[in-house]
Coordinates of C-alpha atoms in Angstrom, one line a residue:
Chain A
M1 CA 127.1 34.6 169.5
E2 CA 125.6 35.4 172.9
S3 CA 126.7 39.0 172.7
N4 CA 124.9 39.6 169.3
P5 CA 121.4 41.0 169.6
P6 CA 118.8 38.4 168.9
S7 CA 117.8 38.1 165.3
V8 CA 114.1 38.9 164.7
L9 CA 112.0 37.8 161.8
I10 CA 108.6 39.3 161.1
V11 CA 106.3 36.7 159.5
I12 CA 103.2 37.9 157.6
P13 CA 100.9 35.2 156.2
A14 CA 99.0 36.7 153.2
Y15 CA 96.2 35.6 151.0
R16 CA 94.8 38.1 148.5
E17 CA 96.2 41.1 150.2
E18 CA 97.8 43.0 147.3
R19 CA 96.1 46.3 148.3
T20 CA 97.4 46.3 151.9
I21 CA 100.5 44.2 152.1
G22 CA 102.8 46.7 150.4
Q23 CA 102.0 49.4 153.0
V24 CA 102.4 47.0 155.9
V25 CA 105.8 45.7 154.7
S26 CA 107.2 49.2 153.9
A27 CA 106.0 50.5 157.3
I28 CA 107.9 47.7 159.1
R29 CA 111.0 48.1 156.9
E30 CA 111.1 51.8 157.5
T31 CA 110.6 51.6 161.3
F32 CA 112.6 48.5 162.3
P33 CA 115.8 46.8 161.3
Y34 CA 114.1 43.4 161.2
D35 CA 113.8 41.0 158.3
V36 CA 110.3 40.6 156.9
L37 CA 109.0 37.3 155.5
V38 CA 105.7 37.2 153.7
V39 CA 104.2 33.8 153.2
N40 CA 101.9 34.1 150.2
D41 CA 99.3 31.4 150.6
G42 CA 98.7 30.7 147.0
S43 CA 97.1 34.1 146.2
P44 CA 96.0 34.5 142.6
D45 CA 96.5 38.3 142.8
R46 CA 99.7 40.4 142.9
T47 CA 100.3 39.8 146.7
S48 CA 103.6 38.2 146.1
D49 CA 105.0 40.9 143.7
V50 CA 103.8 43.8 145.9
A51 CA 105.4 42.3 149.0
R52 CA 108.7 41.7 147.2
E53 CA 108.7 45.2 145.8
A54 CA 108.2 46.5 149.3
G55 CA 111.3 44.7 150.5
A56 CA 110.0 41.5 152.0
T57 CA 111.4 38.0 151.4
V58 CA 108.5 36.1 149.9
L59 CA 107.7 32.4 150.1
D60 CA 105.1 31.4 147.5
L61 CA 103.1 28.4 148.5
P62 CA 102.1 26.5 145.4
C63 CA 98.6 26.0 146.7
N64 CA 96.4 27.4 149.4
L65 CA 97.2 25.7 152.8
G66 CA 95.1 27.9 155.0
I67 CA 96.3 30.1 157.8
G68 CA 97.9 27.5 160.0
G69 CA 99.9 26.0 157.2
A70 CA 101.1 29.4 156.0
V71 CA 102.2 30.6 159.4
Q72 CA 104.0 27.2 160.0
T73 CA 105.9 27.8 156.8
G74 CA 107.2 31.0 158.4
F75 CA 108.4 29.0 161.4
L76 CA 110.1 26.4 159.2
Y77 CA 111.9 29.2 157.4
A78 CA 112.9 30.8 160.8
R79 CA 114.2 27.6 162.1
D80 CA 116.1 26.9 158.9
R81 CA 117.8 30.3 159.1
G82 CA 118.3 30.3 162.8
Y83 CA 116.2 33.3 163.8
D84 CA 115.9 33.8 167.6
I85 CA 112.5 35.4 167.6
V86 CA 109.5 35.4 165.3
V87 CA 106.8 38.1 165.3
R88 CA 103.7 37.1 163.5
I89 CA 101.5 39.9 162.3
D90 CA 98.6 40.3 159.8
G91 CA 99.1 41.8 156.3
D92 CA 95.7 43.6 156.2
G93 CA 96.6 46.5 158.4
Q94 CA 94.6 45.2 161.3
H95 CA 97.6 45.2 163.6
E96 CA 99.4 48.3 164.7
I97 CA 103.1 48.2 163.5
G98 CA 104.0 50.5 166.3
D99 CA 103.1 47.8 168.8
I100 CA 105.8 45.4 167.6
P101 CA 108.3 46.5 170.4
K102 CA 105.6 45.8 173.0
V103 CA 105.3 42.1 172.0
L104 CA 109.1 41.9 171.6
E105 CA 110.2 43.4 174.9
P106 CA 109.3 40.6 177.3
L107 CA 110.9 38.1 175.0
L108 CA 114.1 40.1 174.8
A109 CA 114.1 40.4 178.5
G110 CA 113.7 36.6 178.8
R111 CA 110.5 37.0 180.8
A112 CA 108.3 34.9 178.4
D113 CA 108.5 32.3 175.7
A114 CA 105.4 33.7 173.9
V115 CA 104.0 37.2 174.0
I116 CA 100.5 37.7 172.6
G117 CA 99.1 41.1 171.7
S118 CA 95.6 41.4 173.1
R119 CA 93.0 43.9 171.7
F120 CA 91.0 43.6 175.0
L121 CA 93.6 44.7 177.5
G122 CA 93.6 48.4 178.1
E123 CA 91.6 50.8 176.0
T124 CA 90.4 49.4 172.7
E125 CA 88.9 50.7 169.5
Y126 CA 88.1 47.2 168.4
R127 CA 84.5 46.5 167.5
G128 CA 83.9 42.9 166.3
S129 CA 80.8 41.4 164.9
I130 CA 78.5 39.5 167.3
P131 CA 79.4 36.0 166.2
R132 CA 83.1 36.9 166.4
I133 CA 82.7 38.3 169.9
F134 CA 80.7 35.2 170.9
G135 CA 83.4 33.0 169.5
I136 CA 86.2 34.9 171.3
R137 CA 84.3 34.5 174.6
H138 CA 83.8 30.8 174.0
F139 CA 87.5 30.2 173.3
R140 CA 88.5 32.4 176.2
G141 CA 86.5 30.2 178.5
L142 CA 88.0 27.1 177.0
V143 CA 91.6 28.3 177.3
N144 CA 91.1 29.5 180.8
L145 CA 89.4 26.3 181.8
F146 CA 92.0 23.9 180.4
T147 CA 95.2 25.8 180.8
G148 CA 96.7 27.9 183.5
Y149 CA 96.8 31.0 181.3
S150 CA 94.3 33.8 181.9
V151 CA 93.7 34.9 178.4
T152 CA 91.7 37.9 177.2
D153 CA 92.2 37.5 173.4
P154 CA 92.6 33.8 172.5
T155 CA 92.3 34.4 168.7
S156 CA 94.9 37.2 168.5
G157 CA 97.1 36.7 165.5
F158 CA 99.6 39.3 166.7
F159 CA 102.3 37.6 168.8
A160 CA 106.0 36.9 169.2
I161 CA 107.7 33.6 170.1
N162 CA 111.2 32.6 171.0
R163 CA 113.5 29.8 169.6
R164 CA 112.0 27.1 171.8
L165 CA 108.5 27.6 170.4
I166 CA 109.7 28.3 166.8
D167 CA 111.4 24.8 166.9
F168 CA 108.3 23.2 168.2
Y169 CA 105.7 24.9 166.0
A170 CA 107.8 24.3 162.9
D171 CA 106.8 20.6 163.3
N172 CA 103.5 21.0 165.1
Y173 CA 101.2 23.8 164.2
P174 CA 97.4 23.6 164.1
S175 CA 95.4 24.5 161.1
D176 CA 92.3 26.7 161.7
Y177 CA 92.4 29.3 164.5
P178 CA 95.9 28.0 165.4
E179 CA 96.2 30.6 168.2
V180 CA 93.5 28.9 170.3
D181 CA 95.1 25.5 169.9
S182 CA 98.5 26.8 170.5
Y183 CA 97.6 27.7 174.1
I184 CA 97.1 24.0 174.9
L185 CA 100.3 23.2 173.2
M186 CA 102.2 25.9 175.1
H187 CA 100.5 24.7 178.3
R188 CA 101.7 21.2 177.7
L189 CA 105.2 22.4 176.9
G190 CA 105.2 24.4 180.1
A191 CA 105.9 27.6 178.0
R192 CA 105.5 31.0 179.6
A193 CA 102.9 33.0 177.8
L194 CA 102.1 36.6 178.4
E195 CA 99.6 39.0 177.0
V196 CA 100.3 42.7 176.4
P197 CA 97.8 45.3 175.2
V198 CA 98.0 46.2 171.5
R199 CA 95.8 48.2 169.2
M200 CA 93.8 46.5 166.5
Y201 CA 91.7 48.0 163.8
D202 CA 88.8 46.8 161.9
R203 CA 89.9 45.5 158.5
T204 CA 90.5 48.3 156.1
E205 CA 90.4 46.2 153.0
G206 CA 88.8 42.9 152.0
K207 CA 86.3 40.9 154.0
S208 CA 87.0 38.8 157.1
S209 CA 87.5 35.2 156.1
I210 CA 84.8 34.3 158.7
T211 CA 81.1 34.4 158.0
A212 CA 78.4 33.6 160.7
F213 CA 77.8 30.2 159.3
R214 CA 81.5 29.3 159.1
A215 CA 82.0 30.7 162.5
V216 CA 79.9 27.9 164.0
Y217 CA 81.7 25.3 162.0
Y218 CA 85.1 26.7 163.1
M219 CA 84.0 26.9 166.7
V220 CA 83.1 23.2 166.7
K221 CA 86.2 22.2 164.8
V222 CA 88.6 24.3 166.9
T223 CA 87.0 23.1 170.2
L224 CA 87.4 19.5 169.1
S225 CA 91.0 20.1 168.0
F226 CA 91.7 21.9 171.3
L227 CA 90.3 19.1 173.4
I228 CA 92.1 16.4 171.4
N229 CA 95.4 18.3 171.7
R230 CA 94.8 18.1 175.4
I231 CA 95.0 14.3 175.3
R232 CA 97.3 13.9 172.3
R233 CA 100.9 12.7 172.6
I234 CA 103.0 15.7 171.7
G235 CA 106.7 16.6 171.1
Chain B
M1 CA 69.8 -22.6 148.8
N2 CA 67.7 -19.5 148.6
R3 CA 68.1 -16.8 146.0
V4 CA 69.6 -14.2 148.3
T5 CA 72.5 -16.5 149.3
L6 CA 73.1 -17.5 145.7
F7 CA 73.3 -13.8 144.8
S8 CA 75.5 -13.2 147.7
I9 CA 78.0 -15.9 146.7
C10 CA 78.1 -14.6 143.1
A11 CA 78.5 -10.9 144.2
S12 CA 81.2 -11.5 146.8
G13 CA 83.0 -14.0 144.6
A14 CA 83.0 -11.4 141.7
L15 CA 84.2 -8.7 144.1
L16 CA 87.0 -10.9 145.4
L17 CA 88.2 -11.6 141.8
Y18 CA 87.9 -8.0 140.8
I19 CA 90.0 -6.7 143.7
L20 CA 92.7 -9.4 143.1
E21 CA 92.8 -8.4 139.5
M22 CA 93.2 -4.7 140.3
V23 CA 96.0 -5.5 142.7
R24 CA 97.7 -7.7 140.1
R25 CA 97.5 -4.8 137.6
R26 CA 98.9 -2.4 140.2
K27 CA 95.8 -0.2 140.0
L28 CA 95.1 -0.8 143.6
R29 CA 97.8 -0.7 146.3
E30 CA 98.0 -3.8 148.5
E31 CA 97.5 -1.8 151.7
Y32 CA 94.2 -0.5 150.4
S33 CA 93.1 -3.9 149.1
I34 CA 93.3 -5.8 152.5
L35 CA 90.0 -4.6 153.9
W36 CA 88.2 -5.2 150.6
L37 CA 89.7 -8.7 150.4
A38 CA 88.9 -9.6 154.0
G39 CA 85.3 -8.3 153.6
S40 CA 84.6 -10.2 150.4
V41 CA 86.2 -13.4 151.8
V42 CA 84.1 -13.3 155.0
I43 CA 80.9 -12.7 153.1
L44 CA 81.8 -15.5 150.6
V45 CA 82.6 -18.0 153.3
L46 CA 79.4 -17.2 155.2
S47 CA 77.4 -17.5 152.0
I48 CA 78.8 -20.9 151.2
N49 CA 78.7 -22.3 154.8
Q50 CA 75.0 -21.8 155.6
D51 CA 75.4 -23.6 158.9
W52 CA 78.0 -21.0 160.2
L53 CA 75.8 -18.2 159.0
V54 CA 72.7 -19.5 160.7
G55 CA 74.6 -20.3 163.8
I56 CA 76.2 -16.9 164.2
A57 CA 73.0 -15.0 163.2
H58 CA 71.0 -16.8 165.9
A59 CA 73.8 -16.3 168.4
V60 CA 73.5 -12.6 168.0
G61 CA 69.7 -12.7 167.8
I62 CA 69.1 -12.2 164.1
A63 CA 66.0 -14.2 162.9
Y64 CA 66.6 -14.0 159.2
P65 CA 70.2 -15.3 158.6
P66 CA 70.9 -13.5 155.3
S67 CA 70.4 -10.2 157.2
F68 CA 73.6 -11.0 159.0
L69 CA 75.4 -11.0 155.7
F70 CA 74.2 -7.4 155.1
L71 CA 75.3 -6.4 158.5
V72 CA 78.8 -7.8 157.9
G73 CA 78.9 -6.0 154.5
I74 CA 77.9 -2.7 156.1
L75 CA 80.4 -3.0 158.8
F76 CA 83.2 -3.7 156.3
I77 CA 82.1 -0.7 154.3
L78 CA 82.2 1.5 157.4
L79 CA 85.7 0.2 158.2
I80 CA 86.9 0.9 154.7
L81 CA 85.5 4.4 154.7
I82 CA 87.3 5.2 158.0
H83 CA 90.4 3.7 156.5
F84 CA 90.0 6.2 153.6
S85 CA 89.5 9.1 155.9
I86 CA 92.8 8.2 157.6
A87 CA 94.5 7.8 154.3
I88 CA 93.2 11.2 153.1
S89 CA 94.4 12.9 156.4
K90 CA 97.8 11.4 155.8
L91 CA 97.9 12.6 152.2
H92 CA 96.8 16.0 153.4
Q93 CA 99.7 16.2 155.8
M94 CA 102.2 15.1 153.2
N95 CA 100.8 17.5 150.7
K96 CA 101.2 20.4 153.2
K97 CA 104.8 19.4 153.9
M98 CA 105.6 19.3 150.2
A99 CA 104.0 22.7 149.5
Q100 CA 106.0 24.2 152.3
E101 CA 109.3 22.6 151.1
I102 CA 108.6 23.8 147.6
A103 CA 108.0 27.3 148.7
M104 CA 111.3 27.4 150.6
M105 CA 113.3 25.8 147.8
K106 CA 111.9 28.2 145.3
E107 CA 112.9 31.1 147.4
K108 CA 116.4 29.6 147.8
A109 CA 116.7 28.9 144.1
T110 CA 115.7 32.4 142.9
G111 CA 117.4 34.2 145.7
G112 CA 114.2 36.0 146.3
T113 CA 114.7 38.3 143.3
S114 CA 111.7 37.5 141.2
G115 CA 108.3 36.1 141.4
D116 CA 107.1 33.4 139.1
P117 CA 105.7 35.3 136.1
S118 CA 103.4 32.4 135.3
I119 CA 101.5 33.0 138.5
G120 CA 99.2 36.0 138.8
P121 CA 96.4 37.6 136.9

């Protein structure tokens, strides 16, 4: 078993992404030998069919669970099938497929338990809205204050994790902005987290799920959840 | 006996009987009835035993004893609401787990070959 190359599963949570998911899945399938799992979070459109036609394994959630619940389904599947590494990437074309090896490399070399793609390390084309940038700064301060990690992009949804974190997240994964919360969980597990520079683009299709008003709500909610995870009994 | 205490006895007595009847008919689970029962019993007892009510009310500095009944009622309502929030959170968690299990079982059952034609536009 040890001599085999580690098995990698690419997990893509998707909600109403019929126009972009096909391209993302095909691009991954053409470039890499990895399995692709799309978790369709109860989309009413053709997301599920399009992803399946493009060659992904698709899990159809019977109702909308939100981003955390959808991603966690991917971890459950990965644990069930014994994958060594999960790469989580967006289905809207925001993340650069070509950067997948960058988040994989430190894991394959055993240098980290989690590798997070940061849009703020190195040169960046990313231009976020003002509330989004403000939110990112807030969470960056929060993570840096309460964990030992020095993080530039705490809400990045482009990351790779190894077996240890897959097993843990399959049972414990936060709901909204799970990436912010996951830092405190990783910190408490003593996991080694590493950021690498990746390219991110503004969304090509659809609107961001976050409006200014909801941004405030999420900031309060995620901050609360983060602080509670700091004092919660885990594991 | 003033009118507010008489009303209080009738109302809490009726509530007690109603809750018991709902539990008897299995329309209300025992675990969710406990706080309701405790609340109505406490109010009923305090309504009947005026001396206790007056004693406790004065001890906590309430001049008009029936006000203490309202306070007890409100506190029980708060407790019951918190209890509901906890119950909803638990249901939410169970619901999420079930949705995830269903998605994985569906994929296993169909071998990933076809989507559900009943879902979609």
